[in-house]
CSV table of C-alpha atoms in Angstrom, one decimal:
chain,number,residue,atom,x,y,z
N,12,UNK,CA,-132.3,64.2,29.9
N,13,UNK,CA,-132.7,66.2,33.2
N,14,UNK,CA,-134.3,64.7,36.9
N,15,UNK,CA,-137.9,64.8,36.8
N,16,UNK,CA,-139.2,66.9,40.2
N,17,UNK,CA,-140.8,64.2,42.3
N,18,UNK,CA,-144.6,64.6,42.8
N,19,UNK,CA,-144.6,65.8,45.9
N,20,UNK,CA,-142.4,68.6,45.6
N,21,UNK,CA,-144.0,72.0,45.7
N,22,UNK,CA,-145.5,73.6,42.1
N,23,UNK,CA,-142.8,76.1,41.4
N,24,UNK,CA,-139.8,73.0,42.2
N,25,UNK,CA,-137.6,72.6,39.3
N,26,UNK,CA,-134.8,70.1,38.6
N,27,UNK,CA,-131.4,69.9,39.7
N,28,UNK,CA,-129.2,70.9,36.8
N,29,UNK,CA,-126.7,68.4,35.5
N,30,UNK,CA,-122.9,68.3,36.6
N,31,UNK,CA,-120.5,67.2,33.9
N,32,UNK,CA,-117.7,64.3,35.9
N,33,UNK,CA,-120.1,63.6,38.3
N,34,UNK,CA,-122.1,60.4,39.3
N,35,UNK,CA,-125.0,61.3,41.7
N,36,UNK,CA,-128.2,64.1,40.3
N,37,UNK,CA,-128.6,65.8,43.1
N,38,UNK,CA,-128.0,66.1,46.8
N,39,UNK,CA,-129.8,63.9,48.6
N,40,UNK,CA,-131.2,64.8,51.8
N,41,UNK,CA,-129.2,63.0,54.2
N,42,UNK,CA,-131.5,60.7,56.8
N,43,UNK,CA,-129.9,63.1,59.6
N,44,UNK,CA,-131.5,66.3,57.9
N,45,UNK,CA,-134.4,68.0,59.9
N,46,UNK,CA,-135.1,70.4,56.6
N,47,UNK,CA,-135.1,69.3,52.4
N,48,UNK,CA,-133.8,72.3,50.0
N,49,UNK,CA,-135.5,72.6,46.8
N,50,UNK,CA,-134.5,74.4,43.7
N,51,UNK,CA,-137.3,76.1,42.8
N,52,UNK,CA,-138.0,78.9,40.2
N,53,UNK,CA,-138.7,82.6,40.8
N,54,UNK,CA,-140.3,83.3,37.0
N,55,UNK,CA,-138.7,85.6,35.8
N,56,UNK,CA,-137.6,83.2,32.7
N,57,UNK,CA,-138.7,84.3,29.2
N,58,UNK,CA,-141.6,82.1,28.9
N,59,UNK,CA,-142.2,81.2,32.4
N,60,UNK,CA,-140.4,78.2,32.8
N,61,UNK,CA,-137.0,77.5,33.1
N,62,UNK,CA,-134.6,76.7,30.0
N,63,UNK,CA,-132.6,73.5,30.4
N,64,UNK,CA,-129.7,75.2,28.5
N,65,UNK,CA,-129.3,77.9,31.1
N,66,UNK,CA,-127.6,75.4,33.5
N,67,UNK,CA,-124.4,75.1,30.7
N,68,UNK,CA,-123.2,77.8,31.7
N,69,UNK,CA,-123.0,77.2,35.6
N,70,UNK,CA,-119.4,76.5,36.9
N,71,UNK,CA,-118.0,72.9,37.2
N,72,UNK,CA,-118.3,71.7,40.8
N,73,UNK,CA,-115.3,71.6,42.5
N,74,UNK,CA,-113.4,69.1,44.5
N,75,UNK,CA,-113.0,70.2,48.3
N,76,UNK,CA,-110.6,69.2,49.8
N,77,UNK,CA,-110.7,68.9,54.3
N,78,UNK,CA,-108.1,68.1,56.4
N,79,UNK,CA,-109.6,65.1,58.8
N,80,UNK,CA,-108.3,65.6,62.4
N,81,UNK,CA,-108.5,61.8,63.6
N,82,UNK,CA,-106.7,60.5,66.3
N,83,UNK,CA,-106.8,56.6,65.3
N,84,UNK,CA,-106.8,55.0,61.7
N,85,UNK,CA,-107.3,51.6,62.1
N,86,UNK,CA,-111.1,51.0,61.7
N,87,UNK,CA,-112.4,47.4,62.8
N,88,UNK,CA,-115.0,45.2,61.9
N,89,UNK,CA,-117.0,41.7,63.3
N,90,UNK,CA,-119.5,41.6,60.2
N,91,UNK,CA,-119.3,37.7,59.4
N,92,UNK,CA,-119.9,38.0,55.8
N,93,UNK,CA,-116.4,40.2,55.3
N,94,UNK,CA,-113.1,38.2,55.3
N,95,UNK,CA,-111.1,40.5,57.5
N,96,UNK,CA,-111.6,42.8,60.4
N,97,UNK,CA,-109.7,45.9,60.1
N,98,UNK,CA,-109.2,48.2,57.7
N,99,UNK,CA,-107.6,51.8,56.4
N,100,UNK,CA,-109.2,54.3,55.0
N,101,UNK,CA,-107.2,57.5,53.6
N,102,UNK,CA,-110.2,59.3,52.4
N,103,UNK,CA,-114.1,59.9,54.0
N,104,UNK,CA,-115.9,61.0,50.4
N,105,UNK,CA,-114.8,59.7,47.2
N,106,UNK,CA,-114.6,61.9,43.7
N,107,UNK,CA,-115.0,58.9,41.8
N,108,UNK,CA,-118.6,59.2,41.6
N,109,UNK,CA,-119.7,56.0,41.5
N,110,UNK,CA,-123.3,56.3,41.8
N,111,UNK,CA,-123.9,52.9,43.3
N,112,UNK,CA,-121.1,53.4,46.2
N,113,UNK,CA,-122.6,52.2,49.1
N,114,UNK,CA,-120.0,53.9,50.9
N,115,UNK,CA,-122.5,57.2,50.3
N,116,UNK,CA,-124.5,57.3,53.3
N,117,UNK,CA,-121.3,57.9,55.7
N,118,UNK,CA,-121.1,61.1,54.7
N,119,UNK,CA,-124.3,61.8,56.4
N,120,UNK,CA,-122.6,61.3,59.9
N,121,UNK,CA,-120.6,64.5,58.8
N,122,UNK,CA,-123.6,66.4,58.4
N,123,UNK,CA,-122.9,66.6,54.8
N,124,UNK,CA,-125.3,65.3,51.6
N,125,UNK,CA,-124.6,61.2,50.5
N,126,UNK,CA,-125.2,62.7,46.9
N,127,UNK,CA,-122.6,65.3,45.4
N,128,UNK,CA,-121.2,66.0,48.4
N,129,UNK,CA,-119.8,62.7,48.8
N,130,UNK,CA,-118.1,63.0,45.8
N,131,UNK,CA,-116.8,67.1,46.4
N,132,UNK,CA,-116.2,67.2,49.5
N,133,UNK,CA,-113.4,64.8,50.3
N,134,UNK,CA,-111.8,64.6,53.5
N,135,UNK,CA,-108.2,63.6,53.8
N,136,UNK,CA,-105.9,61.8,56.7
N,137,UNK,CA,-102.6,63.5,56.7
N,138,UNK,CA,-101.4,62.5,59.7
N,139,UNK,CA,-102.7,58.6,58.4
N,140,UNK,CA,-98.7,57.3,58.0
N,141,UNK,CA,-97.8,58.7,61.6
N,142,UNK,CA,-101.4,57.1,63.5
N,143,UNK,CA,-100.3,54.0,61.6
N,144,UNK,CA,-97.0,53.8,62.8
N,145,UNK,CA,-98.2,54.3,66.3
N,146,UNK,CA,-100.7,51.6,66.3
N,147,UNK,CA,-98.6,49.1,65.2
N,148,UNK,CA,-96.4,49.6,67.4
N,149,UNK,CA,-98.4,49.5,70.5
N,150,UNK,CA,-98.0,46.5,72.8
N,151,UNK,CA,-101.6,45.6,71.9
N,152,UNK,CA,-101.3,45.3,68.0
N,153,UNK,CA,-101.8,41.2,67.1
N,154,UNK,CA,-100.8,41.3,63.1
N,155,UNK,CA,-103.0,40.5,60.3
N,156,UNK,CA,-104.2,41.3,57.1
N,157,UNK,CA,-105.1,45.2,56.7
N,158,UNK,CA,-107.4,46.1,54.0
N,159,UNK,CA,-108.0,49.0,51.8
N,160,UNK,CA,-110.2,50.1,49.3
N,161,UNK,CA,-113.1,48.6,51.2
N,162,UNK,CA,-115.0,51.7,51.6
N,163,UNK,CA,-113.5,54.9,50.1
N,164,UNK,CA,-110.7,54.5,47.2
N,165,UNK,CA,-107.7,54.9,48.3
N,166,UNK,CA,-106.5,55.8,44.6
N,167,UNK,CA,-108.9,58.4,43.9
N,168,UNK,CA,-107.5,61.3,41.7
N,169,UNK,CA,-106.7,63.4,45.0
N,170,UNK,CA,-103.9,60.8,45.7
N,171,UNK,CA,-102.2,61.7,43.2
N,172,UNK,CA,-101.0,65.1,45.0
N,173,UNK,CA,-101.5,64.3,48.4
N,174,UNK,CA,-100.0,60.8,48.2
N,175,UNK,CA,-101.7,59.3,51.7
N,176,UNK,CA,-101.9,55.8,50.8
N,177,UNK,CA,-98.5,56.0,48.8
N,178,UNK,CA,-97.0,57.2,53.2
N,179,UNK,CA,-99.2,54.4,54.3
N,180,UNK,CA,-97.7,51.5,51.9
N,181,UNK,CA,-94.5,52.3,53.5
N,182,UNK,CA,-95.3,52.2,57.0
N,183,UNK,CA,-96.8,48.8,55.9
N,184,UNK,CA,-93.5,47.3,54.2
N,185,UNK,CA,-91.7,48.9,57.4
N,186,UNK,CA,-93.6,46.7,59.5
N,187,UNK,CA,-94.0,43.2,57.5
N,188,UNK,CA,-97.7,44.1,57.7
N,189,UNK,CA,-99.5,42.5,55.2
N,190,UNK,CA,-102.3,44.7,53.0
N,191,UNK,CA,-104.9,43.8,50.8
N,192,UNK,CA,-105.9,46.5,48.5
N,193,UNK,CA,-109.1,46.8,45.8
N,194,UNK,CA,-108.9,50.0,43.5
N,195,UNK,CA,-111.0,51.1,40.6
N,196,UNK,CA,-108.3,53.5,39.7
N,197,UNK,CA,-104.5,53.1,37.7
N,198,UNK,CA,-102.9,55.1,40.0
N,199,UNK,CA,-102.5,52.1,41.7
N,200,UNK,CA,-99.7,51.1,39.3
N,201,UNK,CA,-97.3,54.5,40.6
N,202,UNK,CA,-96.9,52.6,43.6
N,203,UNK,CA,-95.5,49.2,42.0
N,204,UNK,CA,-92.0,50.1,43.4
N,205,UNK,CA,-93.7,49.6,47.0
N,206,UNK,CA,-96.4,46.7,46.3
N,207,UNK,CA,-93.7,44.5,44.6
N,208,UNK,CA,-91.6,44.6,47.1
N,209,UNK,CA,-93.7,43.8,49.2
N,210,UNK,CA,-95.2,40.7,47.2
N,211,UNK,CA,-91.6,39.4,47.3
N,212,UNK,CA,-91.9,39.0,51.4
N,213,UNK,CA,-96.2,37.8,50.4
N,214,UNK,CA,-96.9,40.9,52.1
N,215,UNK,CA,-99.3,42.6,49.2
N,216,UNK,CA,-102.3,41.5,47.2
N,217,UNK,CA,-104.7,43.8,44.8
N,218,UNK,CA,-108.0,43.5,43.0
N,219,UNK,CA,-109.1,45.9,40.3
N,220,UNK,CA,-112.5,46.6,40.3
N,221,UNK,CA,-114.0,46.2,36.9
N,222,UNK,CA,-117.8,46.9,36.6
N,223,UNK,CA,-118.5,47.0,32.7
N,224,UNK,CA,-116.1,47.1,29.7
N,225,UNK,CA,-118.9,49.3,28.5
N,226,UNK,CA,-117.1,53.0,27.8
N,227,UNK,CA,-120.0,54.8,28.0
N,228,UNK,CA,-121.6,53.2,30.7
N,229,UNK,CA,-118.5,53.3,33.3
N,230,UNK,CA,-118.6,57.0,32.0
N,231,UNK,CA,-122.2,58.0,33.3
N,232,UNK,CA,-121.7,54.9,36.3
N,233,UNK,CA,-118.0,56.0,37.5
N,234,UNK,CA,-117.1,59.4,36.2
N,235,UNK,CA,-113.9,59.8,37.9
N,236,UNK,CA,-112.8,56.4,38.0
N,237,UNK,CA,-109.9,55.0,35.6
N,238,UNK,CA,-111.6,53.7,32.2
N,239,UNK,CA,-112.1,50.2,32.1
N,240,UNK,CA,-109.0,49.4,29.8
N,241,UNK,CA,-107.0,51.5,32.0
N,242,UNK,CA,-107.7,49.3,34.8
N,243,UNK,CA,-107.0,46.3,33.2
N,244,UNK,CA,-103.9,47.9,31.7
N,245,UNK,CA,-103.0,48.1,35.8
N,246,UNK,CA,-104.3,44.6,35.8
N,247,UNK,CA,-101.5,43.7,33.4
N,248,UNK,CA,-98.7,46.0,35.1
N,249,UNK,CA,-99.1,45.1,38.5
N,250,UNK,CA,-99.3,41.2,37.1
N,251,UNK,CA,-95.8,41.3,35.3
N,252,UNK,CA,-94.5,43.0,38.5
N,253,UNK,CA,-95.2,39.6,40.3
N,254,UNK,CA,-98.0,41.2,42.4
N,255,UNK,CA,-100.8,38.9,43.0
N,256,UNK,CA,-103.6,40.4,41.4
N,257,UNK,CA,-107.5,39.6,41.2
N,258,UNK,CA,-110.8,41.2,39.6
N,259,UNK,CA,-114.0,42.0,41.5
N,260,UNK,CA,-116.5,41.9,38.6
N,261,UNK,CA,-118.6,44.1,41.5
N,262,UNK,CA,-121.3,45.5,41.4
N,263,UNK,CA,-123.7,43.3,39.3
N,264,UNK,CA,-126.5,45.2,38.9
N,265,UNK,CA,-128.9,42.9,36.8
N,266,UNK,CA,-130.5,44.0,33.6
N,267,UNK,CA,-127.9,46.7,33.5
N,268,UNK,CA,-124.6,45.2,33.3
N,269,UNK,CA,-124.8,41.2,34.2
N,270,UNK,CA,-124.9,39.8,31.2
N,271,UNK,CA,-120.7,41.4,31.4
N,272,UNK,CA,-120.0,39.5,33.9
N,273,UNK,CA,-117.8,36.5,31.9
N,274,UNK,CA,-116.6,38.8,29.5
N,275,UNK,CA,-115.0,41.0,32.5
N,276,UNK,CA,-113.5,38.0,33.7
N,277,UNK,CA,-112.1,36.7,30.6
N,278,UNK,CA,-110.9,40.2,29.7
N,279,UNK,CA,-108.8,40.1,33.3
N,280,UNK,CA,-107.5,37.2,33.5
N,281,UNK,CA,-106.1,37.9,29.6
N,282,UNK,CA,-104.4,40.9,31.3
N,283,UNK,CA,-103.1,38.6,34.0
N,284,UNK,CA,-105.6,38.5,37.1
N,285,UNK,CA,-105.3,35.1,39.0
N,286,UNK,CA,-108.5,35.8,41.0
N,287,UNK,CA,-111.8,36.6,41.3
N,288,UNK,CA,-114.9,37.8,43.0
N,289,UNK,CA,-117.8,39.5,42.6
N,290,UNK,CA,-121.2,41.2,44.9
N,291,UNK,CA,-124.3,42.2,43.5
N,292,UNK,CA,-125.8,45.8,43.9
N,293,UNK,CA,-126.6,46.7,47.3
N,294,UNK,CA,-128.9,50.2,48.2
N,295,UNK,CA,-128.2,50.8,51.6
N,296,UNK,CA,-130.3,53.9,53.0
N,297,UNK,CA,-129.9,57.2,50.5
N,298,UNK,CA,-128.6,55.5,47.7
N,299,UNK,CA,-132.4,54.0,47.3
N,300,UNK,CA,-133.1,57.1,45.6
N,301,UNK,CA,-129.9,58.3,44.6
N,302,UNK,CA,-129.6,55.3,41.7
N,303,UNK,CA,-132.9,55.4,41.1
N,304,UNK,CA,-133.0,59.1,39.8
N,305,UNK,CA,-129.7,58.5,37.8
N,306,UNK,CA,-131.3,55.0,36.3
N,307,UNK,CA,-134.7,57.1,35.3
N,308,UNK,CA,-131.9,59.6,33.7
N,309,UNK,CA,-129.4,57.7,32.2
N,310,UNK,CA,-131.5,54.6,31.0
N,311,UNK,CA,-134.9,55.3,31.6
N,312,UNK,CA,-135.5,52.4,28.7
N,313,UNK,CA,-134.3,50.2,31.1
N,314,UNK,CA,-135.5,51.3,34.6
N,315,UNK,CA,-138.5,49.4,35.3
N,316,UNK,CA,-136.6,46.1,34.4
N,317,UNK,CA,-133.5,46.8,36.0
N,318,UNK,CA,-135.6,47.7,39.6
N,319,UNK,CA,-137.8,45.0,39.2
N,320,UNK,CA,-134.8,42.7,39.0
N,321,UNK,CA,-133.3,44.0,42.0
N,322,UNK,CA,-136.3,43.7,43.8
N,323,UNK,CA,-136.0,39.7,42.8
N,324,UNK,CA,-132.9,39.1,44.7
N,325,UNK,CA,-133.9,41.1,47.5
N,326,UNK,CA,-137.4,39.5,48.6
N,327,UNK,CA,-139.2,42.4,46.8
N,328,UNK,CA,-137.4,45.3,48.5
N,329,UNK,CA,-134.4,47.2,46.9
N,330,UNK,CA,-132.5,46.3,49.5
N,331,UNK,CA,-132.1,43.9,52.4
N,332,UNK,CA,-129.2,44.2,55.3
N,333,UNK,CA,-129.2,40.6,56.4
N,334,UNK,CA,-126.3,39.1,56.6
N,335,UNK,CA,-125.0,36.4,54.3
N,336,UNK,CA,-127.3,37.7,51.6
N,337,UNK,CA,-126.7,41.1,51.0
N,338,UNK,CA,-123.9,40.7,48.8
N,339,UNK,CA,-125.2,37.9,46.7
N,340,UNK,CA,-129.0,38.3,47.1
N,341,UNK,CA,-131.3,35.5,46.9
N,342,UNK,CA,-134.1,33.8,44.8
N,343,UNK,CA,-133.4,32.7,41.2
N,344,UNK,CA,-131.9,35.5,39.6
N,345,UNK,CA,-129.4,35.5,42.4
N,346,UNK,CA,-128.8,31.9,42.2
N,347,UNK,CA,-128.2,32.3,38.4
N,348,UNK,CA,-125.6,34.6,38.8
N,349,UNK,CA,-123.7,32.6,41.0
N,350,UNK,CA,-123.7,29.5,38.9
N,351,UNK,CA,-122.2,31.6,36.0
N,352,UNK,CA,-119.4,32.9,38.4
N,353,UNK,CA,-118.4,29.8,39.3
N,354,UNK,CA,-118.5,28.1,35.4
N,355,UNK,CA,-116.9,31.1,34.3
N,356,UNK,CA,-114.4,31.1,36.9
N,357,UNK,CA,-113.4,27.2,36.6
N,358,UNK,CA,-113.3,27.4,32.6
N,359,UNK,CA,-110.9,30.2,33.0
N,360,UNK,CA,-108.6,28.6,35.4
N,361,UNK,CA,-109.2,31.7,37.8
N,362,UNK,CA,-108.7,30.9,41.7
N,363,UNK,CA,-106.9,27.8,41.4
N,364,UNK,CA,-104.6,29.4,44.0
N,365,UNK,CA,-105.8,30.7,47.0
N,366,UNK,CA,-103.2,33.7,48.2
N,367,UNK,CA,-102.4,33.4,52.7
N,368,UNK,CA,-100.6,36.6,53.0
N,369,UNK,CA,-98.0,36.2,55.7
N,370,UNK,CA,-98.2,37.7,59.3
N,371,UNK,CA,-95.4,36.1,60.7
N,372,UNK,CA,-92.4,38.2,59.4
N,373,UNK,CA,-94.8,41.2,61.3
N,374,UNK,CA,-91.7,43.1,63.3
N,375,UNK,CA,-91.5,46.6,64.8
N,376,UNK,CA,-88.9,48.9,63.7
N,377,UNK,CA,-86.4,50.2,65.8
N,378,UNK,CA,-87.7,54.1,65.0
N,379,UNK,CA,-91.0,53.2,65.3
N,380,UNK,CA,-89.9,51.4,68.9
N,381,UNK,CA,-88.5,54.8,70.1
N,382,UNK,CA,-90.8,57.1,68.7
N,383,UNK,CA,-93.6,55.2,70.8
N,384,UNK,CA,-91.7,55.7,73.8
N,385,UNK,CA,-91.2,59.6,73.2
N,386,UNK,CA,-94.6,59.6,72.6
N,387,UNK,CA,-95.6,58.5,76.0
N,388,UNK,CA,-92.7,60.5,77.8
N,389,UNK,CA,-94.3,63.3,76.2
N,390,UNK,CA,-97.7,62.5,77.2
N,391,UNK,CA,-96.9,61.9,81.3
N,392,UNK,CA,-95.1,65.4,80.9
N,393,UNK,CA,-98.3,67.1,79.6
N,394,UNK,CA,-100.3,65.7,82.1
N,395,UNK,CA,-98.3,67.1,84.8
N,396,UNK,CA,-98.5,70.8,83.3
């Protein structure tokens, strides 16, 4: 089934074809945008009217890749319903696809679309190991728990090759600085040699992000991302490697994929996951219409429901920013959810132990020490050029 052209669109509008491996249907209009392109037609197809089939032979999209030319990498945050305030982020875009990513609209500060241009036009850090070290080093750093995965994957396939967050682990370990890590990917488990070192010193901590157990649906949901018994084979590997290791059953998106949500945790914690959490769907800004358009696609049976549900736990809206409910939502449905969680979670024995990663083996190496200093050197002699 192709996207239907909204109503308001002009008379000769046609749909957006379909892009095998990808999440979103289109690409969005960012809310930045002064002007909306639409494909229309020029009729001169036999008939009149477009043929569906012509779009099978366009090209696969392909993944761009930019080189991303910041000068810090530490990003922080004071919002009171996240339990840490700074984080790492290798990648701005994510090929994974996921259609519900609320991570989307940043790409709109870049100028660029929230919908398939999130997802093929990736930029990268590669100078990410290098800002790190600099940071951390500074007088001014105060240790604590860095996280990543928060916003971006950092194990999205274009790791593989360019191997950011693979440099970044070992800046990390250098320092004692403990990292907290959620991945939907099981390229997560190439980096074992790193983590599990660094769980030794309780320096390291990863959840795998499981949203269905449902093939087919985590193949229309999340393209690019690992299949759901790949991630919790990395459940299972990075568990025997004596690295603590959780699930977020995350998004919930109810009517769609709820009624998984004990299975998914009985299927982790089978594999080996101690932990748990989970957050319910959230539709910040462009992704409104970006999962609405892939729901009416991919299961237009169940789109009214699965809307009107959301609308439940979000006072009648699709979404609602306030803090302290927008990642568990509110009224009955929301409550209901949370009440399963928590049975499912105490008949499985999950969260019995709460991990504190340790920040007081935190120590500057002696390389980083002096390449700080000839940093600065460096700088007083530019300025006096």
């Amino acid at each position: 089934m192709r996207p239907k052209v909204p109503p308001d669109y002009p008379d000769d509008a046609i749909p957006e074809p379909l892009h095998k491996g990808r999440g979103a249907l289109s690409n969005e209009t960012s809310r930045y945008d002064t002007e909306k392109r639409i494909r229309t037609t020029d009729g001169w197809e036999q008939g009149g009217s477009p043929d569906p089939a012509d779009d099978e032979d366009l090209p696969p999209l392909r993944t761009t890749l930019t080189r991303d030319a910041t000068r810090t990498i530490l990003a922080r945050n004071t919002s009171p319903d996240i339990p840490f305030d700074r984080s790492i982020n290798p990648y701005r875009g994510c090929e994974h696809g996921c259609i519900y990513c609320f991570a989307r609209p940043t790409h709109a500060y870049l100028g660029l679309s929230p919908g398939l241009d999130f997802e093929t036009r990736i930029l990268f850090k590669p100078e990410a190991a290098k800002l790190l070290s600099a940071e951390l080093a500074s007088p001014k750093y105060r240790c604590d728990v860095i996280a990543m995965g928060t916003n971006t994957d950092p194990y999205q396939p274009v790791e593989r090759e360019l191997k950011v967050t693979r440099q970044i682990l070992r800046v990390l370990s250098d320092f004692n600085n403990p990292v907290g890590i959620v991945t939907k990917n099981h390229l997560i488990t190439r980096d074992i040699d790193i983590l599990a070192d660094m769980a030794k010193r309780n320096l390291a901590e990863v959840f795998l992000s499981v949203t269905t157990l449902d093939r087919d649906l985590a193949r229309t949901m999340e393209p690019r991302a690992s299949t759901p018994r790949k991630r919790l084979d990395a459940i299972r590997l990075l568990s025997q490697a004596g690295i603590p290791t959780g699930v977020m059953s995350a998004p919930m998106i109810p009517g769609l994929n709820d009624h998984e949500m004990e299975a998914i945790l009985e299927a982790s914690r089978d594999a080996g996951a101690t932990r748990a959490g989970y957050t319910v769907l959230r539709l910040p800004l462009e992704i409104k219409e970006l999962f609405e358009e892939w729901l009416r696609v991919n299961r237009p049976d169940r789109a009214e429901r699965v809307l009107s549900l959301i609308r439940q736990m979000r006072g009648g809206a699709l979404y609602q920013a306030e803090f302290g409910t927008r990642m568990k939502g509110e009224g009955p449905i929301a409550q209901l959810l949370s009440a399963r969680f928590a049975a499912a979670v105490k008949r499985l024995d999950l969260n019995r132990v709460r991990y504190r990663l340790d920040t007081l083996r935190f120590s500057v190496p002696e390389s980083a020490r002096t390449a700080l200093v000839d940093a600065k050197r460096d700088s007083r002699q530019m300025r006096l050029l």
